Short mmCIF file of C-alpha atoms in Angstrom, two decimals:
data_model
loop_
_atom_site.label_atom_id
_atom_site.label_comp_id
_atom_site.label_asym_id
_atom_site.label_seq_id
_atom_site.Cartn_x
_atom_site.Cartn_y
_atom_site.Cartn_z
CA MET F 62 15.99 -13.90 -13.28
CA THR F 63 12.64 -12.12 -14.47
CA ARG F 64 13.55 -9.04 -16.50
CA ARG F 65 11.70 -5.92 -15.24
CA PHE F 66 11.11 -2.86 -17.52
CA LEU F 67 10.45 0.70 -16.06
CA VAL F 68 8.51 2.79 -18.54
CA VAL F 69 7.60 6.47 -18.16
CA THR F 70 5.34 8.54 -20.59
CA PRO F 71 5.48 12.34 -20.14
CA CYS F 72 2.48 14.10 -21.51
CA LEU F 73 0.65 17.29 -21.86
CA ASP F 74 -2.71 17.59 -23.62
CA ALA F 75 -2.43 14.39 -25.34
CA VAL F 76 -6.03 13.22 -25.87
CA PRO F 77 -5.78 12.38 -29.52
CA PHE F 78 -3.06 9.80 -28.97
CA ILE F 79 -2.59 8.90 -25.22
CA ASP F 80 -4.81 5.80 -25.43
CA GLU F 81 -2.75 4.19 -28.26
CA THR F 82 0.47 4.96 -26.36
CA VAL F 83 -0.78 3.35 -23.22
CA MET F 84 -2.17 0.40 -25.07
CA SER F 85 1.16 -0.14 -26.76
CA VAL F 86 2.76 -0.68 -23.48
CA ALA F 87 -0.06 -2.67 -21.77
CA SER F 88 -0.27 -5.06 -24.66
CA GLN F 89 3.34 -6.16 -24.52
CA ALA F 90 3.42 -9.99 -24.15
CA GLY F 91 6.11 -12.20 -22.82
CA ASP F 92 8.22 -13.45 -19.79
CA PHE F 93 8.90 -10.16 -17.89
CA GLU F 94 7.41 -7.55 -15.55
CA VAL F 95 6.35 -3.86 -16.40
CA VAL F 96 6.13 -0.85 -14.13
CA TYR F 97 4.36 2.00 -16.03
CA HIS F 98 4.09 5.48 -14.96
CA VAL F 99 2.45 8.39 -16.87
CA GLN F 100 3.75 11.79 -15.67
CA ASP F 101 1.22 14.38 -16.87
CA GLY F 102 2.00 18.21 -16.91
CA GLY F 103 -1.35 19.34 -15.98
CA SER F 104 -3.52 18.69 -18.94
CA ARG F 105 -6.74 20.39 -19.50
CA ASP F 106 -7.95 18.70 -22.64
CA GLY F 107 -9.36 15.42 -21.02
CA THR F 108 -5.96 13.71 -20.86
CA VAL F 109 -5.99 13.29 -17.07
CA GLU F 110 -9.63 11.84 -17.26
CA ARG F 111 -8.41 9.36 -19.94
CA LEU F 112 -5.58 8.30 -17.69
CA GLN F 113 -7.85 7.89 -14.65
CA GLU F 114 -9.97 5.67 -16.73
CA TRP F 115 -7.07 3.52 -17.64
CA GLU F 116 -6.06 3.40 -13.86
CA ARG F 117 -9.52 2.10 -12.93
CA ARG F 118 -9.36 -0.48 -15.69
CA PHE F 119 -6.14 -1.72 -14.42
CA THR F 120 -7.33 -1.84 -10.93
CA ARG F 121 -10.59 -3.69 -11.82
CA GLY F 122 -8.53 -6.18 -13.93
CA ASP F 123 -10.32 -5.18 -17.22
CA VAL F 124 -7.13 -4.93 -19.11
CA PRO F 125 -5.72 -8.32 -20.15
CA ILE F 126 -2.12 -8.59 -18.86
CA LEU F 127 -0.05 -10.59 -21.35
CA CYS F 128 3.31 -10.40 -19.34
CA ARG F 129 4.10 -11.65 -15.84
CA SER F 130 2.77 -8.45 -14.20
CA LEU F 131 2.09 -4.87 -15.07
CA SER F 132 1.51 -2.08 -12.56
CA PHE F 133 0.28 1.52 -13.80
CA SER F 134 0.34 4.70 -11.95
CA ILE F 135 -0.26 8.43 -13.01
CA ASP F 136 0.46 11.78 -11.56
CA SER F 137 -0.51 15.18 -12.90
CA ARG F 138 1.09 18.35 -11.78
CA PRO F 139 2.79 21.29 -13.69
CA ASP F 140 6.44 20.62 -14.68
CA ASP F 141 9.19 22.47 -16.18
CA GLY F 142 9.17 20.71 -19.57
CA MET F 143 9.39 17.24 -20.92
CA TYR F 144 12.67 16.22 -19.25
CA ASP F 145 11.66 17.51 -16.09
CA ALA F 146 8.54 15.29 -16.38
CA ILE F 147 10.78 12.30 -17.38
CA THR F 148 12.95 12.89 -14.30
CA ARG F 149 9.93 13.07 -11.93
CA GLY F 150 8.39 10.13 -13.70
CA PHE F 151 11.45 7.86 -13.04
CA ALA F 152 11.86 9.27 -9.66
CA ALA F 153 8.38 7.88 -8.84
CA LEU F 154 9.47 4.32 -9.77
CA PRO F 155 11.49 1.85 -7.68
CA MET F 156 15.26 2.05 -8.80
CA GLY F 157 17.07 0.92 -5.75
CA SER F 158 19.92 -1.75 -5.70
CA MET F 159 17.59 -4.54 -5.94
CA TYR F 160 16.49 -3.45 -9.48
CA MET F 161 20.03 -2.99 -10.51
CA ASP F 162 20.72 -6.44 -9.33
CA ARG F 163 17.69 -7.85 -11.14
CA GLY F 164 18.75 -6.25 -14.49
CA ALA F 165 15.89 -3.72 -14.76
CA PHE F 166 15.88 -1.68 -17.92
CA MET F 167 14.37 1.77 -18.49
CA THR F 168 12.67 3.57 -21.30
CA TRP F 169 10.29 6.51 -21.78
CA LEU F 170 7.74 6.75 -24.59
CA ASN F 171 6.27 10.04 -25.62
CA ALA F 172 2.42 10.51 -25.55
CA SER F 173 1.91 9.92 -29.15
CA ASP F 174 4.37 7.26 -30.13
CA ARG F 175 4.19 3.53 -29.77
CA LEU F 176 6.17 0.40 -28.70
CA MET F 177 6.01 -2.04 -31.37
CA PRO F 178 4.33 -5.58 -30.63
CA GLY F 179 6.93 -7.81 -29.12
CA ALA F 180 9.37 -5.04 -28.38
CA LEU F 181 10.04 -5.94 -24.65
CA GLN F 182 10.26 -9.68 -25.27
CA THR F 183 12.80 -9.02 -27.93
CA ALA F 184 14.90 -7.11 -25.53
CA VAL F 185 14.55 -10.03 -23.04
CA ASP F 186 15.76 -12.43 -25.77
CA VAL F 187 18.81 -10.41 -26.95
CA THR F 188 19.92 -9.41 -23.36
CA GLY F 189 19.52 -13.10 -22.35
CA SER F 190 21.80 -14.03 -25.19
CA TYR F 191 24.19 -11.16 -24.67
CA PRO F 192 24.31 -10.22 -21.01
CA GLU F 193 26.90 -7.54 -21.78
CA ILE F 194 24.10 -5.43 -23.32
CA GLU F 195 23.16 -2.35 -21.30
CA TRP F 196 21.67 -0.17 -24.01
CA LEU F 197 19.79 -1.10 -27.08
CA CYS F 198 17.61 0.18 -29.81
CA GLY F 199 15.79 -1.09 -32.96
CA ARG F 200 15.44 0.07 -36.50
CA ILE F 201 14.33 3.78 -37.06
CA ALA F 202 10.57 3.86 -37.69
CA ARG F 203 8.20 6.65 -38.38
CA MET F 204 4.36 6.92 -38.38
CA ASN F 205 2.08 9.62 -39.86
CA SER F 206 -0.43 11.35 -37.71
CA GLY F 207 -3.02 8.59 -38.43
CA GLY F 208 -0.66 5.98 -37.07
CA SER F 209 0.26 4.45 -40.49
CA LEU F 210 3.98 2.95 -40.33
CA VAL F 211 5.12 5.11 -43.43
CA HIS F 212 8.96 4.70 -43.09
CA VAL F 213 11.57 2.09 -41.74
CA GLU F 214 15.11 2.75 -42.19
CA ASP F 215 17.78 0.06 -43.00
CA CYS F 216 19.75 -1.39 -40.03
CA PHE F 217 22.92 0.37 -39.35
CA ALA F 218 25.22 0.81 -36.43
CA PHE F 219 26.01 3.76 -34.15
CA PRO F 220 29.54 3.56 -32.98
CA ALA F 221 30.25 4.70 -29.45
CA LYS F 222 33.16 6.88 -30.97
CA THR F 223 30.73 8.89 -33.09
CA LEU F 224 28.02 9.02 -30.54
CA ALA F 225 30.29 10.29 -27.79
CA ALA F 226 31.65 12.94 -30.28
CA GLY F 227 28.13 14.28 -30.95
CA LEU F 228 28.00 13.43 -34.60
CA HIS F 229 24.51 11.66 -34.54
CA ASP F 230 22.72 14.98 -35.11
CA ASN F 231 21.19 14.07 -38.37
CA ARG F 232 23.52 16.41 -40.35
CA HIS F 233 26.65 14.27 -40.03
CA LEU F 234 25.24 11.07 -39.10
CA PRO F 235 21.64 9.79 -38.20
CA PHE F 236 19.85 10.48 -34.94
CA VAL F 237 19.43 7.71 -32.57
CA GLN F 238 15.59 7.04 -32.36
CA GLN F 239 14.45 7.40 -28.75
CA GLU F 240 11.26 5.48 -29.22
CA GLY F 241 12.25 1.74 -28.53
CA CYS F 242 15.71 2.70 -27.03
CA LEU F 243 16.15 0.75 -23.72
CA TRP F 244 18.97 0.93 -21.21
CA SER F 245 19.83 -0.53 -17.80
CA VAL F 246 19.15 1.35 -14.40
CA GLY F 247 22.78 1.15 -13.80
CA LEU F 248 23.75 3.01 -17.00
CA TRP F 249 21.20 5.64 -16.05
CA LYS F 250 22.67 6.19 -12.76
CA ALA F 251 26.18 6.16 -13.95
CA VAL F 252 25.53 9.38 -16.04
CA GLY F 253 23.12 10.99 -13.70
CA GLY F 254 19.91 10.65 -15.74
CA VAL F 255 18.64 13.01 -18.17
CA ASP F 256 19.48 16.75 -18.10
CA ALA F 257 16.16 18.32 -17.01
CA SER F 258 17.24 21.78 -17.81
CA LEU F 259 17.14 20.90 -21.64
CA ARG F 260 13.82 21.62 -23.44
CA LEU F 261 14.15 19.61 -26.71
CA ALA F 262 17.39 17.73 -27.16
CA GLY F 263 17.65 15.97 -23.85
CA ASP F 264 17.66 12.44 -25.64
CA PHE F 265 20.52 13.54 -27.87
CA ASP F 266 22.58 14.60 -24.90
CA LEU F 267 21.79 11.53 -22.85
CA TRP F 268 23.01 9.25 -25.81
CA ARG F 269 26.26 11.16 -25.98
CA ARG F 270 26.95 10.61 -22.21
CA PHE F 271 25.79 6.90 -22.40
CA ALA F 272 28.16 6.46 -25.14
CA GLU F 273 31.18 7.47 -22.87
CA HIS F 274 30.37 4.21 -20.82
CA ARG F 275 28.66 1.56 -22.99
CA SER F 276 28.12 0.67 -26.67
CA LEU F 277 24.71 0.96 -28.25
CA PHE F 278 23.42 -2.55 -29.58
CA VAL F 279 21.13 -2.11 -32.58
CA VAL F 280 18.57 -4.97 -33.08
CA ASN F 281 17.60 -5.70 -36.59
CA SER F 282 13.87 -5.40 -35.62
CA LEU F 283 11.34 -2.86 -35.02
CA LEU F 284 10.85 -1.90 -31.29
CA GLY F 285 9.35 1.58 -31.27
CA ALA F 286 7.94 4.07 -33.80
CA PHE F 287 7.73 7.81 -33.76
CA ARG F 288 4.76 9.77 -34.78
CA HIS F 289 4.88 12.86 -36.92
CA HIS F 290 2.06 15.33 -36.09
CA ASP F 291 1.73 19.05 -35.93
CA ALA F 292 1.69 19.57 -32.04
CA GLN F 293 4.86 17.78 -31.14
CA LEU F 294 7.85 19.54 -29.66
CA GLY F 295 10.17 17.65 -32.03
CA SER F 296 8.54 19.35 -35.10
CA ALA F 297 10.43 22.45 -34.10
CA ILE F 298 13.65 20.94 -35.73
CA ASP F 299 15.49 24.26 -35.95
CA ARG F 300 15.13 24.94 -32.33
CA TYR F 301 15.93 21.23 -31.63
CA LEU F 302 19.25 21.51 -33.62
CA ALA F 303 19.98 24.89 -31.90
CA GLU F 304 19.91 23.09 -28.58
CA VAL F 305 21.94 20.10 -29.99
CA ASP F 306 24.61 22.65 -30.99
CA SER F 307 24.64 24.32 -27.49
CA SER F 308 24.90 21.15 -25.76
CA LEU F 309 28.17 20.32 -27.97
CA LEU F 310 30.15 23.27 -27.16
CA ASP F 311 32.44 21.45 -24.87
CA VAL F 312 33.25 18.85 -27.49
CA ALA F 313 33.11 20.84 -30.73
CA ASP F 314 36.84 20.21 -31.43
CA ARG F 315 36.63 16.58 -30.65
CA GLY F 316 33.55 16.29 -32.99
CA ALA F 317 35.38 18.10 -35.78
CA ALA F 318 38.24 15.80 -35.53
CA VAL F 319 36.40 12.60 -35.40
CA TRP F 320 34.13 13.74 -38.35
CA ALA F 321 37.46 14.48 -40.37
CA GLU F 322 38.79 11.06 -39.55
CA TYR F 323 35.41 9.35 -40.40
CA ARG F 324 35.08 11.08 -43.77
CA ALA F 325 38.61 10.17 -44.61
CA HIS F 326 38.09 6.28 -43.93
CA ALA F 327 34.33 5.76 -44.22
CA SER F 328 33.85 2.99 -46.84
CA PRO F 329 32.12 -0.34 -46.34
CA LYS F 330 34.80 -1.74 -48.80
CA ASN F 331 37.39 -1.45 -45.96
CA PRO F 332 35.52 -2.81 -42.76
CA GLY F 333 38.89 -3.84 -41.13
CA GLU F 334 40.03 -0.18 -41.16
CA LEU F 335 36.68 1.00 -39.92
CA ALA F 336 36.79 -1.25 -36.99
CA ARG F 337 40.42 -0.56 -36.20
CA ARG F 338 39.53 3.16 -36.00
CA GLY F 339 36.38 2.50 -33.89
CA PHE F 340 33.90 3.30 -36.70
CA THR F 341 31.80 0.26 -36.44
CA GLY F 342 29.22 -0.75 -33.81
CA PRO F 343 27.31 -3.81 -32.60
CA VAL F 344 24.27 -5.01 -34.49
CA LEU F 345 22.05 -8.05 -33.55
CA GLN F 346 20.79 -10.20 -36.59
CA PHE F 347 18.37 -13.00 -36.02
CA VAL F 348 19.31 -15.93 -38.05
CA GLU F 349 16.08 -17.90 -38.85
CA SER F 350 17.55 -21.22 -39.83
CA GLU F 351 19.49 -21.34 -36.55
CA ARG F 352 16.84 -19.52 -34.42
CA VAL F 353 19.48 -17.50 -32.61
CA TRP F 354 20.62 -13.85 -32.50
CA HIS F 355 24.02 -13.23 -33.96
CA LEU F 356 26.21 -10.32 -32.92
CA LEU F 357 27.83 -8.48 -35.94
CA GLU F 358 29.87 -5.41 -36.38
CA ARG F 359 28.46 -2.84 -38.98
CA PHE F 360 29.28 0.77 -40.17
CA PRO F 361 27.00 3.82 -39.71
CA PHE F 362 25.32 5.36 -42.71
CA ALA F 363 26.77 8.76 -43.61
CA GLN F 364 24.62 11.47 -45.15
CA ARG F 365 26.49 12.98 -47.99
#
């Protein structure tokens, strides 16, 4: 079975970075198919013209395709924010039962960020070895505005218990990085997709709902990188966290109870107790001497 990836980039006035983002998807190499759609919100800075040029290049065959196949499409119209654009973008892609049967995976990539070289083939490899995986991510990685990779976090787990309780808000436990996070079409449909009414924290809310159904498998590799720059929505961290808190009103008591339990028992010296209480999560580590991916259980990193 050939793995298929459905990729959406939401964008608005993204001329400084859109070429890098598109190229990071177009240059993915391996044994898979890619369906890539860019949903523009009505840019007026030349972004649409850049995307139209990409569309012409793909049509002419001027872009080397290093995977089995890659189709590219664009749409530009006003939207009601990033998550509305993401919802529209995925709605424009084929996600019927045949794609669920073929094991299609989804991701979105914002218009300044990058997929890392080999990201999609890595996903193919680990899901081939562990077919139970329906949701995966890599290490947290950040770029500066110029595109230099300036920070890579250690590899740690995101237990379903702490994710579902809303504790991965970067005040209790680390955020799940959206860039390089992939999930099955079936999981997306099970939770009803992203909440398009949210403006900033739709990813946080989606992860919490995913965690009610499936575990997040962390691959000890770089799958995507987030770029810090002045114009991004995510730079408004206070507003982002305010929306996080608003989305957690219905699970506030649960979150407080799980956090108290975690704080009482979170010690890497006692992994058995952590596992028994549901405070470990799956991590995939490549063992070079054996040339295989091993599945491990690890604990999350707690900010003190």
